[in-house]
CSV table of C-alpha atoms and ligand atoms in Angstrom, one decimal:
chain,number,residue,atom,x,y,z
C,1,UNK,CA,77.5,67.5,113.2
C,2,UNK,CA,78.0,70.6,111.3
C,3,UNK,CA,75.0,71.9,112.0
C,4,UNK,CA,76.2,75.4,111.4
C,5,UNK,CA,77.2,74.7,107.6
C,6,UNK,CA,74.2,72.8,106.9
C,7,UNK,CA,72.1,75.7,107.7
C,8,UNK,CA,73.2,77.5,105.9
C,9,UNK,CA,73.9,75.7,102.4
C,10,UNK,CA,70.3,74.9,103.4
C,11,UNK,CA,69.6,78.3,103.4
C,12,UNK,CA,71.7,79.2,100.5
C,13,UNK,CA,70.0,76.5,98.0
C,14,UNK,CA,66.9,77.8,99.2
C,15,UNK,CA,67.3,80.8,97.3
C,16,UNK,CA,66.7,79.1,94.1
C,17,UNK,CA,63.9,76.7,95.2
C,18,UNK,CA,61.9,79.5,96.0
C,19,UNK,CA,62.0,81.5,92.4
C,20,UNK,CA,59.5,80.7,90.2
C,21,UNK,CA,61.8,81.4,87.5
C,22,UNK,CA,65.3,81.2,87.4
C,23,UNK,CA,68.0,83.6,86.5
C,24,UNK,CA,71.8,83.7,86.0
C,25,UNK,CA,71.5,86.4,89.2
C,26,UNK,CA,69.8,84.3,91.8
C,27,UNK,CA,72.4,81.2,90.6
C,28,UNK,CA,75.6,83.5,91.3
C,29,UNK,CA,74.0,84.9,94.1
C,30,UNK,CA,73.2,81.1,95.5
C,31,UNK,CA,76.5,80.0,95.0
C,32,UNK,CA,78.3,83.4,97.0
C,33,UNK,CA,76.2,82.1,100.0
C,34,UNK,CA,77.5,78.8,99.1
C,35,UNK,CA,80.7,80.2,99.4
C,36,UNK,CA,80.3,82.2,102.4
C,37,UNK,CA,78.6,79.1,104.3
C,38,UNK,CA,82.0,76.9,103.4
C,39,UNK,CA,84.3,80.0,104.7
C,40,UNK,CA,82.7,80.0,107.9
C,41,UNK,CA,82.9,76.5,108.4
C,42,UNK,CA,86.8,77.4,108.1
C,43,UNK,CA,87.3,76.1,104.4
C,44,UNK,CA,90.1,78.0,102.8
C,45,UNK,CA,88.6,81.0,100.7
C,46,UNK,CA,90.7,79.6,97.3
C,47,UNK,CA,89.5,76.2,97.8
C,48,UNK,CA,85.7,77.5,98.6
C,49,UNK,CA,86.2,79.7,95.8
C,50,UNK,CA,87.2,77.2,93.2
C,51,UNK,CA,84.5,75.2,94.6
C,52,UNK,CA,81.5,77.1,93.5
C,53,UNK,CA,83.3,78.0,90.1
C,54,UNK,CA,83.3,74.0,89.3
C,55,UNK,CA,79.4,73.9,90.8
C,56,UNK,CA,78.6,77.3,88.2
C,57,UNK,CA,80.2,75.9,85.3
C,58,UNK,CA,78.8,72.5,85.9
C,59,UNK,CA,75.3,74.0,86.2
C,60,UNK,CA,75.7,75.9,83.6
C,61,UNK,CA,76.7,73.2,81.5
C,62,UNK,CA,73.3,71.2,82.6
C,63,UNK,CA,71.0,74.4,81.9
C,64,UNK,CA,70.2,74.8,85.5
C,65,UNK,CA,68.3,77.7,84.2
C,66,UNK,CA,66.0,75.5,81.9
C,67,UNK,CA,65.5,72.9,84.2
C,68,UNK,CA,62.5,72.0,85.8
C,69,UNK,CA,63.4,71.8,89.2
C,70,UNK,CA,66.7,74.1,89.4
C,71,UNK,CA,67.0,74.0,93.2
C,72,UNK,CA,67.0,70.3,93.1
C,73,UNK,CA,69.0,70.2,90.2
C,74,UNK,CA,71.8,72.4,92.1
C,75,UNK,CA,71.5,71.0,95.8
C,76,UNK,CA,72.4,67.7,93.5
C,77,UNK,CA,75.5,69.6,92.2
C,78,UNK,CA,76.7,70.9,95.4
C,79,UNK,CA,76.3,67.4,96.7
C,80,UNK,CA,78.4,65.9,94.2
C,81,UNK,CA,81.2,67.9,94.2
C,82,UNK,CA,81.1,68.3,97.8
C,83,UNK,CA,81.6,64.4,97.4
C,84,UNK,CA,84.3,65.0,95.4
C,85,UNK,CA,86.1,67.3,97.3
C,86,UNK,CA,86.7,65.1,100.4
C,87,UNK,CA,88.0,62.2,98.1
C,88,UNK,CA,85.1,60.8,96.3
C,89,UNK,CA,85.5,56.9,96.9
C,90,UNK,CA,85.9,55.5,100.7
C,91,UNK,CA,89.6,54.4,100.9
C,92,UNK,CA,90.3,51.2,103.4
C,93,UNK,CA,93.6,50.6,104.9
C,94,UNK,CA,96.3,47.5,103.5
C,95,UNK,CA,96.4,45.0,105.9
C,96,UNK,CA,98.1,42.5,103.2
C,97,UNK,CA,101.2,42.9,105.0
C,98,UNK,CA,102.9,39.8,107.2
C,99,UNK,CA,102.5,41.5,109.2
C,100,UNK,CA,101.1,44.4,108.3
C,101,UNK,CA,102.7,47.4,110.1
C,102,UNK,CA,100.7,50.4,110.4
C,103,UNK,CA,102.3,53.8,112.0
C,104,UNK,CA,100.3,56.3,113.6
C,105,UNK,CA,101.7,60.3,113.2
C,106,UNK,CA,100.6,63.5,114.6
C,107,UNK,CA,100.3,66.3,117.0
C,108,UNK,CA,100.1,65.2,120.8
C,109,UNK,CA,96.3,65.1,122.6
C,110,UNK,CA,95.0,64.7,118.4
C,111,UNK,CA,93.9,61.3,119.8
C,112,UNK,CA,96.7,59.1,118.2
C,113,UNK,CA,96.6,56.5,121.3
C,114,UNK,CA,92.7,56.6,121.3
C,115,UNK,CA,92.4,55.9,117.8
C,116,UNK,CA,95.8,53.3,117.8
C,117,UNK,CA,93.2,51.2,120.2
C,118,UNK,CA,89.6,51.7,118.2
C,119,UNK,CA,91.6,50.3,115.0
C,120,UNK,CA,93.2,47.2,116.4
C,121,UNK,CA,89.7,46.7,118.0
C,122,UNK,CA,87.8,47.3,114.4
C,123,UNK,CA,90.6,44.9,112.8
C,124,UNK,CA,89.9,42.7,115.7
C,125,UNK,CA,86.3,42.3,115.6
C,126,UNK,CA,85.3,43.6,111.9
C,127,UNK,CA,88.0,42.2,110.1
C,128,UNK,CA,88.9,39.0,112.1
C,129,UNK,CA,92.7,40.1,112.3
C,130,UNK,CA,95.6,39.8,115.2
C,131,UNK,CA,96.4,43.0,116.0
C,132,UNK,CA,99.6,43.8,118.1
C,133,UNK,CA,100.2,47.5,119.8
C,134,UNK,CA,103.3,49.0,119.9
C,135,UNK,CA,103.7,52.2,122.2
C,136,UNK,CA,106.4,53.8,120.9
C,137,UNK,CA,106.1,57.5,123.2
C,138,UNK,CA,109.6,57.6,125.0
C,139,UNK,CA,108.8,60.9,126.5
C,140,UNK,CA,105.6,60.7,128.2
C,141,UNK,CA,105.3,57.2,130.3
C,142,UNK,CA,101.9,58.3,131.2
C,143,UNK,CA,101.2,57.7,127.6
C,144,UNK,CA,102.6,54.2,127.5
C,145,UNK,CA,100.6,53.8,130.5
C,146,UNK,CA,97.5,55.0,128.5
C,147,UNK,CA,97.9,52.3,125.7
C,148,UNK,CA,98.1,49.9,128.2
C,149,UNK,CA,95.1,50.6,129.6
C,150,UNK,CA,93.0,50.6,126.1
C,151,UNK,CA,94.8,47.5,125.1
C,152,UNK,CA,93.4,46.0,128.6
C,153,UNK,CA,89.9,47.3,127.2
C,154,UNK,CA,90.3,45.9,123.9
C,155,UNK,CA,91.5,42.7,124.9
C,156,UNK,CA,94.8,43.8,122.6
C,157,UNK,CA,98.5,43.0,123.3
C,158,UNK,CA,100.6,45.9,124.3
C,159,UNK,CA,104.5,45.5,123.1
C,160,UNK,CA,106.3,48.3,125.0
C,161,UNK,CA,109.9,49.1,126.9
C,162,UNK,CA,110.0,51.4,129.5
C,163,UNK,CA,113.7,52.2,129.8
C,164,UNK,CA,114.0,52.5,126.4
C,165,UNK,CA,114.5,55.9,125.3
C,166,UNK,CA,115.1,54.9,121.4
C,167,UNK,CA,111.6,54.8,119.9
C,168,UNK,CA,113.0,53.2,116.6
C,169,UNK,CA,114.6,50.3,118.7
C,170,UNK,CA,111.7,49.8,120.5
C,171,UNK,CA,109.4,50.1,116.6
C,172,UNK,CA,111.8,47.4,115.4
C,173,UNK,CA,111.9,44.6,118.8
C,174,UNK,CA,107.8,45.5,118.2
C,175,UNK,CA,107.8,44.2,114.5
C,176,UNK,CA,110.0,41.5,115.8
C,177,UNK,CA,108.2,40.9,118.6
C,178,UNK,CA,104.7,40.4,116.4
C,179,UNK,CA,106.7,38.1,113.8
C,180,UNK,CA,107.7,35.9,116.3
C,181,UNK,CA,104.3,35.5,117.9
C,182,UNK,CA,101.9,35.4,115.0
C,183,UNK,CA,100.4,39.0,115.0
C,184,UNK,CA,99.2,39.9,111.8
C,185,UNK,CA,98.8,43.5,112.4
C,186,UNK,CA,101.4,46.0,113.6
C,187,UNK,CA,100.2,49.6,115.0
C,188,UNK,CA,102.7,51.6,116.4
C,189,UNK,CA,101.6,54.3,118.4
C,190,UNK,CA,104.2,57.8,118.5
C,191,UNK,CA,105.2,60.2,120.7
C,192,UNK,CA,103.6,63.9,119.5
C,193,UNK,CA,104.3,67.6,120.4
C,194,UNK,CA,101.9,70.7,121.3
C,195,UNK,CA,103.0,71.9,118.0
C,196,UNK,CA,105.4,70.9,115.0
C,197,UNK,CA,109.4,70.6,116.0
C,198,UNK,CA,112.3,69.3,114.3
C,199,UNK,CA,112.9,67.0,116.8
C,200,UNK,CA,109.6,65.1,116.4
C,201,UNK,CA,109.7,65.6,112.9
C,202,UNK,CA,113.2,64.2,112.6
C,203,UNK,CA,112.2,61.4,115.1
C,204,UNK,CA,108.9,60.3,113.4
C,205,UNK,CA,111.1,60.6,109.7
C,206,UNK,CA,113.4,58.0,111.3
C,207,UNK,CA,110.9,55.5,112.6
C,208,UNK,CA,108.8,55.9,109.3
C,209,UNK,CA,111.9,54.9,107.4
C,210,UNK,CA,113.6,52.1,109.5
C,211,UNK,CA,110.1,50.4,109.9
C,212,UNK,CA,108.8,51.1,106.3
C,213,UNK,CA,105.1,50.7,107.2
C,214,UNK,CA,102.2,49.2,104.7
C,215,UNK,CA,100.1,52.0,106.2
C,216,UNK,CA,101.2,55.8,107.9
C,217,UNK,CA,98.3,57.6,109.1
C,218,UNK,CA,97.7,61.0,109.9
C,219,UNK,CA,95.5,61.7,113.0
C,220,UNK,CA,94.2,65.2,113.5
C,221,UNK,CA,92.0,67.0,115.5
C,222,UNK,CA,89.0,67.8,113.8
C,223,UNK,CA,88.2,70.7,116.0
C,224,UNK,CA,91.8,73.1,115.2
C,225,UNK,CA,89.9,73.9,112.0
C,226,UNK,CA,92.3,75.5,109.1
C,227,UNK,CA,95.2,74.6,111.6
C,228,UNK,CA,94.2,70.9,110.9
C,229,UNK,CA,95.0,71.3,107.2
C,230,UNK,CA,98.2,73.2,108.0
C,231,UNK,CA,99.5,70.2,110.3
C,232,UNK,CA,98.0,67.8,107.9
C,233,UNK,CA,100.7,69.5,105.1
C,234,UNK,CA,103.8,69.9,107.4
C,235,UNK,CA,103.6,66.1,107.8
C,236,UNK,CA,102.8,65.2,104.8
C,237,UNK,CA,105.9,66.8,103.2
C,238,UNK,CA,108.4,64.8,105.9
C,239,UNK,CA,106.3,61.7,105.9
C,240,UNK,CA,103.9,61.2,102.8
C,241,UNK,CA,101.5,59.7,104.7
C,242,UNK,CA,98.7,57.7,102.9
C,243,UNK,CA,95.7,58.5,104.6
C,244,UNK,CA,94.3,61.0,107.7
C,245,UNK,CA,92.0,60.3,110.2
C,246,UNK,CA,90.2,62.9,111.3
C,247,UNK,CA,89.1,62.5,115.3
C,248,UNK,CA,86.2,64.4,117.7
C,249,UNK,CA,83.7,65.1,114.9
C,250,UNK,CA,81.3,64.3,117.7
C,251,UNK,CA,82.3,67.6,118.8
C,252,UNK,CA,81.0,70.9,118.1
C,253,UNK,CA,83.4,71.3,114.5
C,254,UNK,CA,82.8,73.4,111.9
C,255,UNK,CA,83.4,70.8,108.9
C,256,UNK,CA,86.3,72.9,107.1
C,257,UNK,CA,89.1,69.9,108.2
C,258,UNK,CA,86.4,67.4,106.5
C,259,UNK,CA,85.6,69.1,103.8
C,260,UNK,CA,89.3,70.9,102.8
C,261,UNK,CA,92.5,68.5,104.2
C,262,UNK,CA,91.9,66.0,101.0
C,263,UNK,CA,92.6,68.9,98.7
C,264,UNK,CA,94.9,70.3,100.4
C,265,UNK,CA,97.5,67.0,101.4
C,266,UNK,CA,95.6,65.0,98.5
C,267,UNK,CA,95.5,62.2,100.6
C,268,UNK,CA,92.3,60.7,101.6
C,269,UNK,CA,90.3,60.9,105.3
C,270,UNK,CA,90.3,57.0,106.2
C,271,UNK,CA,88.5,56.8,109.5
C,272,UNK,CA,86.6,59.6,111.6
C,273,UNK,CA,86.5,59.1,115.3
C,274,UNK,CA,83.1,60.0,116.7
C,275,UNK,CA,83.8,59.7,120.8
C,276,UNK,CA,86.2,58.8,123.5
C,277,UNK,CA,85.0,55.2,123.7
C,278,UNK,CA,86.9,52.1,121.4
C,279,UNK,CA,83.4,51.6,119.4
C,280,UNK,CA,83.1,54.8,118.4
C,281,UNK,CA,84.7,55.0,114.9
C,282,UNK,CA,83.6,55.3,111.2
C,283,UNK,CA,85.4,54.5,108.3
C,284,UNK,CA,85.0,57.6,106.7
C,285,UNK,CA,82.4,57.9,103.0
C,286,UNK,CA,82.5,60.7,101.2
C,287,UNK,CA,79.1,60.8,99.7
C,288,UNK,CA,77.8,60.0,102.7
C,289,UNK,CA,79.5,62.9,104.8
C,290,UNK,CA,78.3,65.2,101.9
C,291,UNK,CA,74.5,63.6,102.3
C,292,UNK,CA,75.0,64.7,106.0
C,293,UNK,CA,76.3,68.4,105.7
C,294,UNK,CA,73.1,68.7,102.8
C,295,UNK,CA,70.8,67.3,105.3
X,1,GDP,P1,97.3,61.5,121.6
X,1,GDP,O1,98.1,62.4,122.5
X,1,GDP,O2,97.4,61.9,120.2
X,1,GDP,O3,97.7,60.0,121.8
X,1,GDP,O4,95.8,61.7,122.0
X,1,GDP,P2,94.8,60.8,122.9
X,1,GDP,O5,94.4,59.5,122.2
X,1,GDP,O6,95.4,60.7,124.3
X,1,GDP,O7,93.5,61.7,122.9
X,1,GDP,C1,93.5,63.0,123.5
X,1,GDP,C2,92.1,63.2,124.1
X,1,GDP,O8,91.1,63.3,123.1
X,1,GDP,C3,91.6,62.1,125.1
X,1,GDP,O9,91.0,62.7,126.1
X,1,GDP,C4,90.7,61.3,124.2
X,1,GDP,O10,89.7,60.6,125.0
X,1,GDP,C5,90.1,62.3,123.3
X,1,GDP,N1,89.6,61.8,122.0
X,1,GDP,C6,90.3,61.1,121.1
X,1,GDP,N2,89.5,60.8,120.1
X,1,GDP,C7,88.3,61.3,120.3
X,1,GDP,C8,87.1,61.4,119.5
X,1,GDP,O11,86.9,60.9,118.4
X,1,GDP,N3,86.1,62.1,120.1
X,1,GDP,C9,86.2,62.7,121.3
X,1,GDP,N4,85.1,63.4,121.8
X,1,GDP,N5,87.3,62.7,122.0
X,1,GDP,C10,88.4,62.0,121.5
């Protein structure tokens, strides 16, 4: 994962563990590699930027110059506010709800339905809950079809209504539907669009506030790079959603969506999905994503 950017910040840092002695120079010119290694993993240049201004001033503040092992001293720095940056504390999701509804938003083929089933199989199994899905997708009936067939995987009931072309109706008979029965856990899966419309945004707007979920989540394809963080702020401005989960970093991504949407939306990464199958997600650690990229 990332291999690209962990080169070279590996590379970068090296600069200074190399030097016998240790200058204001070889620290500025460390920390432009730095720079350059987070805009080509597709980090914004202002947020890269602002990045290695924090890492200078914090290093100068610690006399990385005087310090006995400077190039530990500043992978150390990088690592922490590399930390920082992608929300410092692992966030979980509110399941305190009776139930607890939780509505998924985002672009379509971002993995919405895939992740929709790994989640009510992690409440399931790690967190001993009775999830209920809700397919919501009044356009696509293949897509109803789909979260059919990963509720059949999961061993997860599937509320949905074919004919019904109203997705808040069919939100709402859901939430009933789960009250009635003793689910625990509403997720209500969405219909998405290639790209962002007004229609989807309106429709999404209108389900988000006739359902009033515990829990809106963002899912986003880790892969669309700067155009991750883009989508991540167009819904975030119609739906102030409380956390984003960021799916295929299994794939071959660069790390900018990772490393930039929480500064951008200001909204933490909850969950990373790491494959097609319903095992394969992470909830989603900061420090421990930053340990990764630093190798
Ligand atoms: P939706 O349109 O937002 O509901 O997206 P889907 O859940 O249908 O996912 C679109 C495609 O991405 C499918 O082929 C999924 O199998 C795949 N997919 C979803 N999440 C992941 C992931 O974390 N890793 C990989 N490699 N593929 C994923």
């Amino acid at each position: 994962m990332f291999d690209n950017l962990s080169d070279k910040l590996d590379k970068a840092l090296h600069i200074l563990k190399g030097h016998g002695q240790i200058t204001e120079v070889n620290v500025a010119e460390t920390l432009k590699e730095v720079r350059r290694a987070l805009v080509d993993a597709d980090v914004n240049y202002k947020i890269a930027k602002d990045f290695t201004a924090r890492v200078r001033e914090k290093a100068l503040g610690q006399d990385v110059l005087k310090s006995l092992k400077p190039g530990q001293l500043m992978v150390k720095l990088v690592k922490d506010e590399l930390t920082e940056l992608m929300g410092g504390d692992a966030v979980g999701i509110d399941t305190s709800g009776n139930p607890s509804v939780i509505l998924m938003s985002g672009l379509q083929g971002s993995g919405k339905t895939t992740f929709s089933g790994k989640l009510a199989n992690y409440l399931k199994d790690k967190k001993k809950k009775k999830p209920l899905l809700v397919a919501c997708d009044v356009y696509r009936p293949a897509a109803v079809d789909q979260l059919h067939v990963v509720g059949d995987q999961i061993n997860v009931e599937v509320f949905s209504d074919k004919g019904n072309t109203n997705p808040v109706a069919i939100a709402k008979a859901g939430i009933a539907y789960a009250k009635a029965n003793d689910f625990d856990t509403v997720i209500v899966d969405t219909a998405g669009r290639l790209a962002i419309d007004e229609m989807m945004m309106t429709e999404i707007a209108n389900i988000h506030k006739t359902i009033q979920p515990n829990e809106t989540l963002f899912v986003v394809d880790a892969m669309t790079g700067q155009d991750a963080v883009n989508t991540a702020k167009a819904f975030n401005e119609v739906l102030n959603f409380d956390g984003v989960i960021l799916t295929k970093l299994d794939g071959d991504t660069r790390g900018g969506a990772a490393i930039s949407i929480k500064s951008v939306v200001n909204k933490p990464i909850k969950f990373v999905g790491m494959g097609e199958k319903m095992d394969a997600l992470d909830v989603f650690y900061p420090s421990r994503m930053a340990d990764r990229i630093l190798g």
